mmCIF file with all atom_site columns, C-alpha atoms in Angstrom:
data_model
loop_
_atom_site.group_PDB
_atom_site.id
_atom_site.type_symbol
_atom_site.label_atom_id
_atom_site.label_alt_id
_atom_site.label_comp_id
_atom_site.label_asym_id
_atom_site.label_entity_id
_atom_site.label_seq_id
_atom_site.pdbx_PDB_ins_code
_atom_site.Cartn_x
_atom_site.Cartn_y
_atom_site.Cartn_z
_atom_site.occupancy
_atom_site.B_iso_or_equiv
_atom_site.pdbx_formal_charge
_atom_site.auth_seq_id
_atom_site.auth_comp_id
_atom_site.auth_asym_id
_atom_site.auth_atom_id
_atom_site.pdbx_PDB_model_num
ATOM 1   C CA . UNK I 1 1   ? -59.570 8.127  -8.625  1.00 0.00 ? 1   UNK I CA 1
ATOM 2   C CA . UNK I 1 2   ? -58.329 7.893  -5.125  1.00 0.00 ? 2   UNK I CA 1
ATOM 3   C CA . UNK I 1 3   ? -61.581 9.233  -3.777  1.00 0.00 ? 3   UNK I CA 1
ATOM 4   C CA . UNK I 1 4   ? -63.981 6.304  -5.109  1.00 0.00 ? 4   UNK I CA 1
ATOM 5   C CA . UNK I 1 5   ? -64.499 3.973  -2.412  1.00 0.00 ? 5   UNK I CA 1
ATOM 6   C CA . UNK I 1 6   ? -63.178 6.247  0.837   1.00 0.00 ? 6   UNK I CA 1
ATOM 7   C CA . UNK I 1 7   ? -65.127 5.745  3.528   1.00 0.00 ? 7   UNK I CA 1
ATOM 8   C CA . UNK I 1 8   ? -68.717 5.179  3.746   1.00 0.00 ? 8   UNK I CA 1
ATOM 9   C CA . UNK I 1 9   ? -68.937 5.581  -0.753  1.00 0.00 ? 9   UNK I CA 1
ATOM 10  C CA . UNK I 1 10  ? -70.204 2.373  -2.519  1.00 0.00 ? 10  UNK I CA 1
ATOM 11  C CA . UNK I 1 11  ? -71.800 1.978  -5.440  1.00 0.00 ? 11  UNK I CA 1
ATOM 12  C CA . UNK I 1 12  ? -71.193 2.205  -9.428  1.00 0.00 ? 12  UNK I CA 1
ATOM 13  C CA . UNK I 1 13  ? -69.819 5.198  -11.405 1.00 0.00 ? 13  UNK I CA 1
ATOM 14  C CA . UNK I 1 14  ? -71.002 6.396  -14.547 1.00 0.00 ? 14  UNK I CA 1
ATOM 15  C CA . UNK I 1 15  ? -68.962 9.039  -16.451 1.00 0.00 ? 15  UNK I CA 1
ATOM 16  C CA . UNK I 1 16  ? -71.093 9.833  -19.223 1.00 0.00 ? 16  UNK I CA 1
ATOM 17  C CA . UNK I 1 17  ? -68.711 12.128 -21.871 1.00 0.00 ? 17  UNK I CA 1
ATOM 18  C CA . UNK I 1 18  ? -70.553 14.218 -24.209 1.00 0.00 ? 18  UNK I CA 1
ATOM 19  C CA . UNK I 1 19  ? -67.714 16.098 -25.852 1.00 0.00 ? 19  UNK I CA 1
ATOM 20  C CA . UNK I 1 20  ? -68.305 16.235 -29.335 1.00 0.00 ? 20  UNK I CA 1
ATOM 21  C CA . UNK I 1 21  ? -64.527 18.059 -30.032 1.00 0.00 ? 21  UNK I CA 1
ATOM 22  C CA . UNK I 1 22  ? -61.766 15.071 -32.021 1.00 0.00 ? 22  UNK I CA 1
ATOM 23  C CA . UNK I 1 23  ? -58.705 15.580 -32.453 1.00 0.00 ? 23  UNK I CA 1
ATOM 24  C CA . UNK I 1 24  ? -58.423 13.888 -35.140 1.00 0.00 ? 24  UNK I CA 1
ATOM 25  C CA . UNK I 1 25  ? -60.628 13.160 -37.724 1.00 0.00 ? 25  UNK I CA 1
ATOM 26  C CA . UNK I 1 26  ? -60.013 10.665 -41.028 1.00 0.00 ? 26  UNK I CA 1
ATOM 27  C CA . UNK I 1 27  ? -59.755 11.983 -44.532 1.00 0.00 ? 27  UNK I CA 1
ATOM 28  C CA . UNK I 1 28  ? -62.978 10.369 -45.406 1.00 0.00 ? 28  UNK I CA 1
ATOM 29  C CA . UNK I 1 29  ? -64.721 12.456 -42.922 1.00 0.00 ? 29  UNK I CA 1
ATOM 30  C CA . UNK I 1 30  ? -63.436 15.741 -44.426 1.00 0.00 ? 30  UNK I CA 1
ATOM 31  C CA . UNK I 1 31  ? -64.862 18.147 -46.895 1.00 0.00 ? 31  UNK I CA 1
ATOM 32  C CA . UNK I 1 32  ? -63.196 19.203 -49.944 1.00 0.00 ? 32  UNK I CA 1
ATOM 33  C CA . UNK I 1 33  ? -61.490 22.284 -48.284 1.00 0.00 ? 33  UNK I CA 1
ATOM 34  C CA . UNK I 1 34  ? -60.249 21.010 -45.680 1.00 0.00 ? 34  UNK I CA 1
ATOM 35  C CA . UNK I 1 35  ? -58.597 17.968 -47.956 1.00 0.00 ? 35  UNK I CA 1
ATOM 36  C CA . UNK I 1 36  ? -57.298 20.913 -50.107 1.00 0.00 ? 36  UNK I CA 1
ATOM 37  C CA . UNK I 1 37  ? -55.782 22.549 -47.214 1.00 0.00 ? 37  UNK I CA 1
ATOM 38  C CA . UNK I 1 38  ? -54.315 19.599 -45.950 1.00 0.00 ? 38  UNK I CA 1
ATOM 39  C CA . UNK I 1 39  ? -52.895 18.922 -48.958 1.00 0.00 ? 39  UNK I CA 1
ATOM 40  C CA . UNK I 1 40  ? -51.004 21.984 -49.351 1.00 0.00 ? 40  UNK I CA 1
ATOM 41  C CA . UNK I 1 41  ? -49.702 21.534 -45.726 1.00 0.00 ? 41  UNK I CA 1
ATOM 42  C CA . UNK I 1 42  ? -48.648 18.127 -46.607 1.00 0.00 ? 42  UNK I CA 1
ATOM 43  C CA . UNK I 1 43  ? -46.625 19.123 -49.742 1.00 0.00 ? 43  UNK I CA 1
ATOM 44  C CA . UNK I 1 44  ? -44.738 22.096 -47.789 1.00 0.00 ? 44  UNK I CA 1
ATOM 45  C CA . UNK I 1 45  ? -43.619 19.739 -45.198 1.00 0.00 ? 45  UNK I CA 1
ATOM 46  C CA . UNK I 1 46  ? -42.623 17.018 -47.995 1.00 0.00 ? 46  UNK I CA 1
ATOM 47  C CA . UNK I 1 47  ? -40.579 19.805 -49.689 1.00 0.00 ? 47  UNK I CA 1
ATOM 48  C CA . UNK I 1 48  ? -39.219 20.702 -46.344 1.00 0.00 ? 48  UNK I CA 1
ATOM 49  C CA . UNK I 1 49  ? -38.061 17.721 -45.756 1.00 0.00 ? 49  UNK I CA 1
ATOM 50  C CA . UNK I 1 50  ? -36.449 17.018 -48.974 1.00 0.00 ? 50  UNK I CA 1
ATOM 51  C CA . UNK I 1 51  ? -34.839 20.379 -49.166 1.00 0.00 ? 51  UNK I CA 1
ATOM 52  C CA . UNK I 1 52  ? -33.139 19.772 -45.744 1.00 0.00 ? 52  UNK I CA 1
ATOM 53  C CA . UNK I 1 53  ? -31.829 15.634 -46.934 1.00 0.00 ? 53  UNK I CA 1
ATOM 54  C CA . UNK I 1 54  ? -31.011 17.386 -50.225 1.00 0.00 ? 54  UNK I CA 1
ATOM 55  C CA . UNK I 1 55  ? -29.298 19.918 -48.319 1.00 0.00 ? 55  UNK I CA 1
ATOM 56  C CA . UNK I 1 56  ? -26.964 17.825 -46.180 1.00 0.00 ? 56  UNK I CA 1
ATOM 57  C CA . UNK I 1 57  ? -26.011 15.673 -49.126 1.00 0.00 ? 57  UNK I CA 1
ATOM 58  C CA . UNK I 1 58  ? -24.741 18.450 -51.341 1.00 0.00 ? 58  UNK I CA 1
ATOM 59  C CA . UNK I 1 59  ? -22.852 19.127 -47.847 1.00 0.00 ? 59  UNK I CA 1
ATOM 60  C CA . UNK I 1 60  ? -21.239 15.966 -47.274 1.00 0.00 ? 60  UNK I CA 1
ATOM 61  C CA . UNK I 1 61  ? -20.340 15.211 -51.193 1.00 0.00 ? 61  UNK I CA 1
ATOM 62  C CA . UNK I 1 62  ? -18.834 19.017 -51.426 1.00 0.00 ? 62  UNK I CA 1
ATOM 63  C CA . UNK I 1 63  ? -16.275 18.110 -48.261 1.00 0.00 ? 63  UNK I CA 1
ATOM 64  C CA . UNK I 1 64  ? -15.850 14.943 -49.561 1.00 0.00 ? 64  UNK I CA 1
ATOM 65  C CA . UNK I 1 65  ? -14.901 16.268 -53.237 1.00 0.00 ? 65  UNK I CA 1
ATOM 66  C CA . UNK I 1 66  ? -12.224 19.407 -51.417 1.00 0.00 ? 66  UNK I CA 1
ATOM 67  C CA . UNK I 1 67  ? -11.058 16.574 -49.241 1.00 0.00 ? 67  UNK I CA 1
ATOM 68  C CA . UNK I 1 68  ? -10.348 14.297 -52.762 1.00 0.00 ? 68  UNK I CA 1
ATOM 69  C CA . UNK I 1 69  ? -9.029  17.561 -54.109 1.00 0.00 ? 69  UNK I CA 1
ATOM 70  C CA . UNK I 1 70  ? -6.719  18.312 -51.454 1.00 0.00 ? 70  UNK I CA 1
ATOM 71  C CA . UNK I 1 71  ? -4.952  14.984 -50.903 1.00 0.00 ? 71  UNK I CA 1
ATOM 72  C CA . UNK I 1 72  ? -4.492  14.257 -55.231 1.00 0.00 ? 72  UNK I CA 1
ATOM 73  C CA . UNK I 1 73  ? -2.901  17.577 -54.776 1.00 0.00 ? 73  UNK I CA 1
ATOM 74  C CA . UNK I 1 74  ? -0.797  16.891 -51.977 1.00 0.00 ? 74  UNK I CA 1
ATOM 75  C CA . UNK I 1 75  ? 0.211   13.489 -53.359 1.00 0.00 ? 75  UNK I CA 1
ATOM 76  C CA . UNK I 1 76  ? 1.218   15.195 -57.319 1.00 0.00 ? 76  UNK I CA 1
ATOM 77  C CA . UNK I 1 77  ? 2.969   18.284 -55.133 1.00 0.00 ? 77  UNK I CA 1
ATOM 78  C CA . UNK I 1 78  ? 5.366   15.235 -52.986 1.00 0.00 ? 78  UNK I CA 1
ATOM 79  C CA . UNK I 1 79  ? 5.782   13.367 -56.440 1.00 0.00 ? 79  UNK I CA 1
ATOM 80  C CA . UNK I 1 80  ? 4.209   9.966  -54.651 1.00 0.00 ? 80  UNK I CA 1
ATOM 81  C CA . UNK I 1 81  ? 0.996   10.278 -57.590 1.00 0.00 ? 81  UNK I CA 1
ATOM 82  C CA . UNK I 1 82  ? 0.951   6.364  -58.807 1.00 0.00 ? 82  UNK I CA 1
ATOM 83  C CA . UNK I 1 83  ? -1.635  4.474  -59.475 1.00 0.00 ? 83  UNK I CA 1
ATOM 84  C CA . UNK I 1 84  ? -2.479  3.217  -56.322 1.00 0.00 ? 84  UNK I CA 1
ATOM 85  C CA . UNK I 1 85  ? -3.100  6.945  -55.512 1.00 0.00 ? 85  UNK I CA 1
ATOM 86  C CA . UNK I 1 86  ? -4.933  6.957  -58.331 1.00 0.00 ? 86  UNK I CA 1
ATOM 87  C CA . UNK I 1 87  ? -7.049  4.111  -57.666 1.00 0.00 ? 87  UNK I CA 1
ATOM 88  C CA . UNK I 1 88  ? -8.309  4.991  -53.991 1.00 0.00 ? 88  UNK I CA 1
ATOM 89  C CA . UNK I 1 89  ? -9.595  7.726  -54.994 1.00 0.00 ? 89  UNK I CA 1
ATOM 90  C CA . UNK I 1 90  ? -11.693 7.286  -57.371 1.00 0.00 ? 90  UNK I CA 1
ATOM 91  C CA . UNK I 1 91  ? -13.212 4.199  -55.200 1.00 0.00 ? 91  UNK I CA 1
ATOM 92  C CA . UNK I 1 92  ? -13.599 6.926  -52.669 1.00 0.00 ? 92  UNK I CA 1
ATOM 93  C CA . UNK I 1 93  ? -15.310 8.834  -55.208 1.00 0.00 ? 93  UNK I CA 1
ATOM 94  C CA . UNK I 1 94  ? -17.576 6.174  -56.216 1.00 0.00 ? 94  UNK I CA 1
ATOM 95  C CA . UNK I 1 95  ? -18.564 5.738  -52.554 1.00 0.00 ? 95  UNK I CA 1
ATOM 96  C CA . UNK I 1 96  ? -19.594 9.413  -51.835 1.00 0.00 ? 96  UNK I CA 1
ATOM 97  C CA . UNK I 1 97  ? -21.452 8.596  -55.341 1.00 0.00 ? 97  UNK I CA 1
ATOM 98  C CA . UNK I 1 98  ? -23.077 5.588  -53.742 1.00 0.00 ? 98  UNK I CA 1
ATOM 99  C CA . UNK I 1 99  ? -24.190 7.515  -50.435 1.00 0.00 ? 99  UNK I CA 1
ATOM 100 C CA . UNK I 1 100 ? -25.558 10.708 -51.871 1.00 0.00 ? 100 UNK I CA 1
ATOM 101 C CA . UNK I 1 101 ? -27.708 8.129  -54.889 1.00 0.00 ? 101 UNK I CA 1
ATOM 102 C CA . UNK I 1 102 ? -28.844 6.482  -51.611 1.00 0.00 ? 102 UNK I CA 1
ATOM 103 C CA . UNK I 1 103 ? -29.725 9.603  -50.183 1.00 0.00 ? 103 UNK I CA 1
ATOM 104 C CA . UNK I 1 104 ? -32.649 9.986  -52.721 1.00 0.00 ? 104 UNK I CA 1
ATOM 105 C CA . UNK I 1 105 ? -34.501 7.111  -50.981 1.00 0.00 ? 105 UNK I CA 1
ATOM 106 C CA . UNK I 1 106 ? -37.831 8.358  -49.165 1.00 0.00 ? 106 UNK I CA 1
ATOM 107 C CA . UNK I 1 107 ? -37.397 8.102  -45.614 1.00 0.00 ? 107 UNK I CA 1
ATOM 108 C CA . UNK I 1 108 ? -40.629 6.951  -43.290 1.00 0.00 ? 108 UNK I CA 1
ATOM 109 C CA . UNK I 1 109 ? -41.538 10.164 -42.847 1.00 0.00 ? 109 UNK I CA 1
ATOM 110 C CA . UNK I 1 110 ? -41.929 11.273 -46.385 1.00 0.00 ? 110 UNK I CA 1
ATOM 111 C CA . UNK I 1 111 ? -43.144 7.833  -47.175 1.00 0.00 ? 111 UNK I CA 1
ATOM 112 C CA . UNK I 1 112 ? -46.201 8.663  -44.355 1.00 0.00 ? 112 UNK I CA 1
ATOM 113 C CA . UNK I 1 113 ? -46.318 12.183 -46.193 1.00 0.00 ? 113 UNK I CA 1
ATOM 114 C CA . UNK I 1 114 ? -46.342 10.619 -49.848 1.00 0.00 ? 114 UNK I CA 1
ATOM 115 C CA . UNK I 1 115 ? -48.544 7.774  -48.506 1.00 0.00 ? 115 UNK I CA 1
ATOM 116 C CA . UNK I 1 116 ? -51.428 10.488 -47.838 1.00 0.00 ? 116 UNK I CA 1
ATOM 117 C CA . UNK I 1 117 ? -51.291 12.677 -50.433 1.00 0.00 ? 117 UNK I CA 1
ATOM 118 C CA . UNK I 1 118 ? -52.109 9.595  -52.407 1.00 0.00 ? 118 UNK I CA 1
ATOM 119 C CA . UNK I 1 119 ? -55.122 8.926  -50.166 1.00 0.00 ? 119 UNK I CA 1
ATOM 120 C CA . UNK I 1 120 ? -56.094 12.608 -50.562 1.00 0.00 ? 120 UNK I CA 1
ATOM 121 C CA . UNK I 1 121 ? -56.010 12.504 -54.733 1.00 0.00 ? 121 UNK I CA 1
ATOM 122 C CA . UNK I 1 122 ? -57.730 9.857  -54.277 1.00 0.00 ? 122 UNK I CA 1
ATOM 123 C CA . UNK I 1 123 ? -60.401 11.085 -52.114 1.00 0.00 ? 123 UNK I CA 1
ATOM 124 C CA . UNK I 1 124 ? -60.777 14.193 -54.695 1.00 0.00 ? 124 UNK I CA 1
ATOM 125 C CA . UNK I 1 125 ? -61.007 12.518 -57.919 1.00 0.00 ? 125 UNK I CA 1
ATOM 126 C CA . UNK I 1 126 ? -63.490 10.160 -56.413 1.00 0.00 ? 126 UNK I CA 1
ATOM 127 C CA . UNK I 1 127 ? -65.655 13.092 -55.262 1.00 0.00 ? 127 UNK I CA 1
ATOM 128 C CA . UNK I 1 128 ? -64.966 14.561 -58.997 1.00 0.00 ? 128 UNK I CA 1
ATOM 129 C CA . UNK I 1 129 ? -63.255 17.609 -57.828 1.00 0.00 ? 129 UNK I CA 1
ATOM 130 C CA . UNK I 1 130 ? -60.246 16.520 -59.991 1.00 0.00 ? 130 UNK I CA 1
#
């Protein structure tokens, strides 16, 4: 754009665009196979996604249960198992509980995901292909 108005240039511009290539195009545009296909892409990334959260929360409560493990039997091996002892852990325990139920709460992303593939069934049963 540096070029408009150098030297002895005056006048208007017109850019006239006649591209007819989008990017992007909205679900109400598309025909029933390409809904279809996007649908199946959608529901691999969804179960991506949730296999890699599941995933990591097995992870963390399977350190956090050796971890319990360990120190209960450290504590019964040194005789110092009381109820104290007994008593932190299981709160422990009830808070890897509480993180890994809180785990199994849709993120945006699947929430965007989810969010579409209802827009999609419902795009398909109003066409009467479901």
């Amino acid at each position: 754009m540096r070029d408009f108005n150098s030297g002895d240039i005056n006048g208007d511009v017109t850019i006239n665009d006649h591209s007819t290539e989008q990017k992007f195009k909205l679900f109400i545009h598309c025909d029933n196979d390409e809904l279809l296909s996007e649908e199946q892409h959608r529901l691999k990334v969804l179960e991506k996604e949730r296999k890699r959260k599941s995933t990591l929360a097995l992870k963390i409560l399977a350190g956090c249960g050796i971890l319990m493990l360990f120190a209960g039997g450290w504590y019964y091996i040194h005789g110092q198992w009381d109820l104290v002892s007994s008593l932190t852990g299981f709160a422990g325990g009830l808070f890897s509980l509480a993180t890994i139920c809180r785990s199994d709460v849709p993120t945006t992303f699947e929430k965007r995901q989810l969010d579409a593939l209802q827009e999609i069934n419902l795009i398909l049963r109003e066409r009467d292909v479901r």
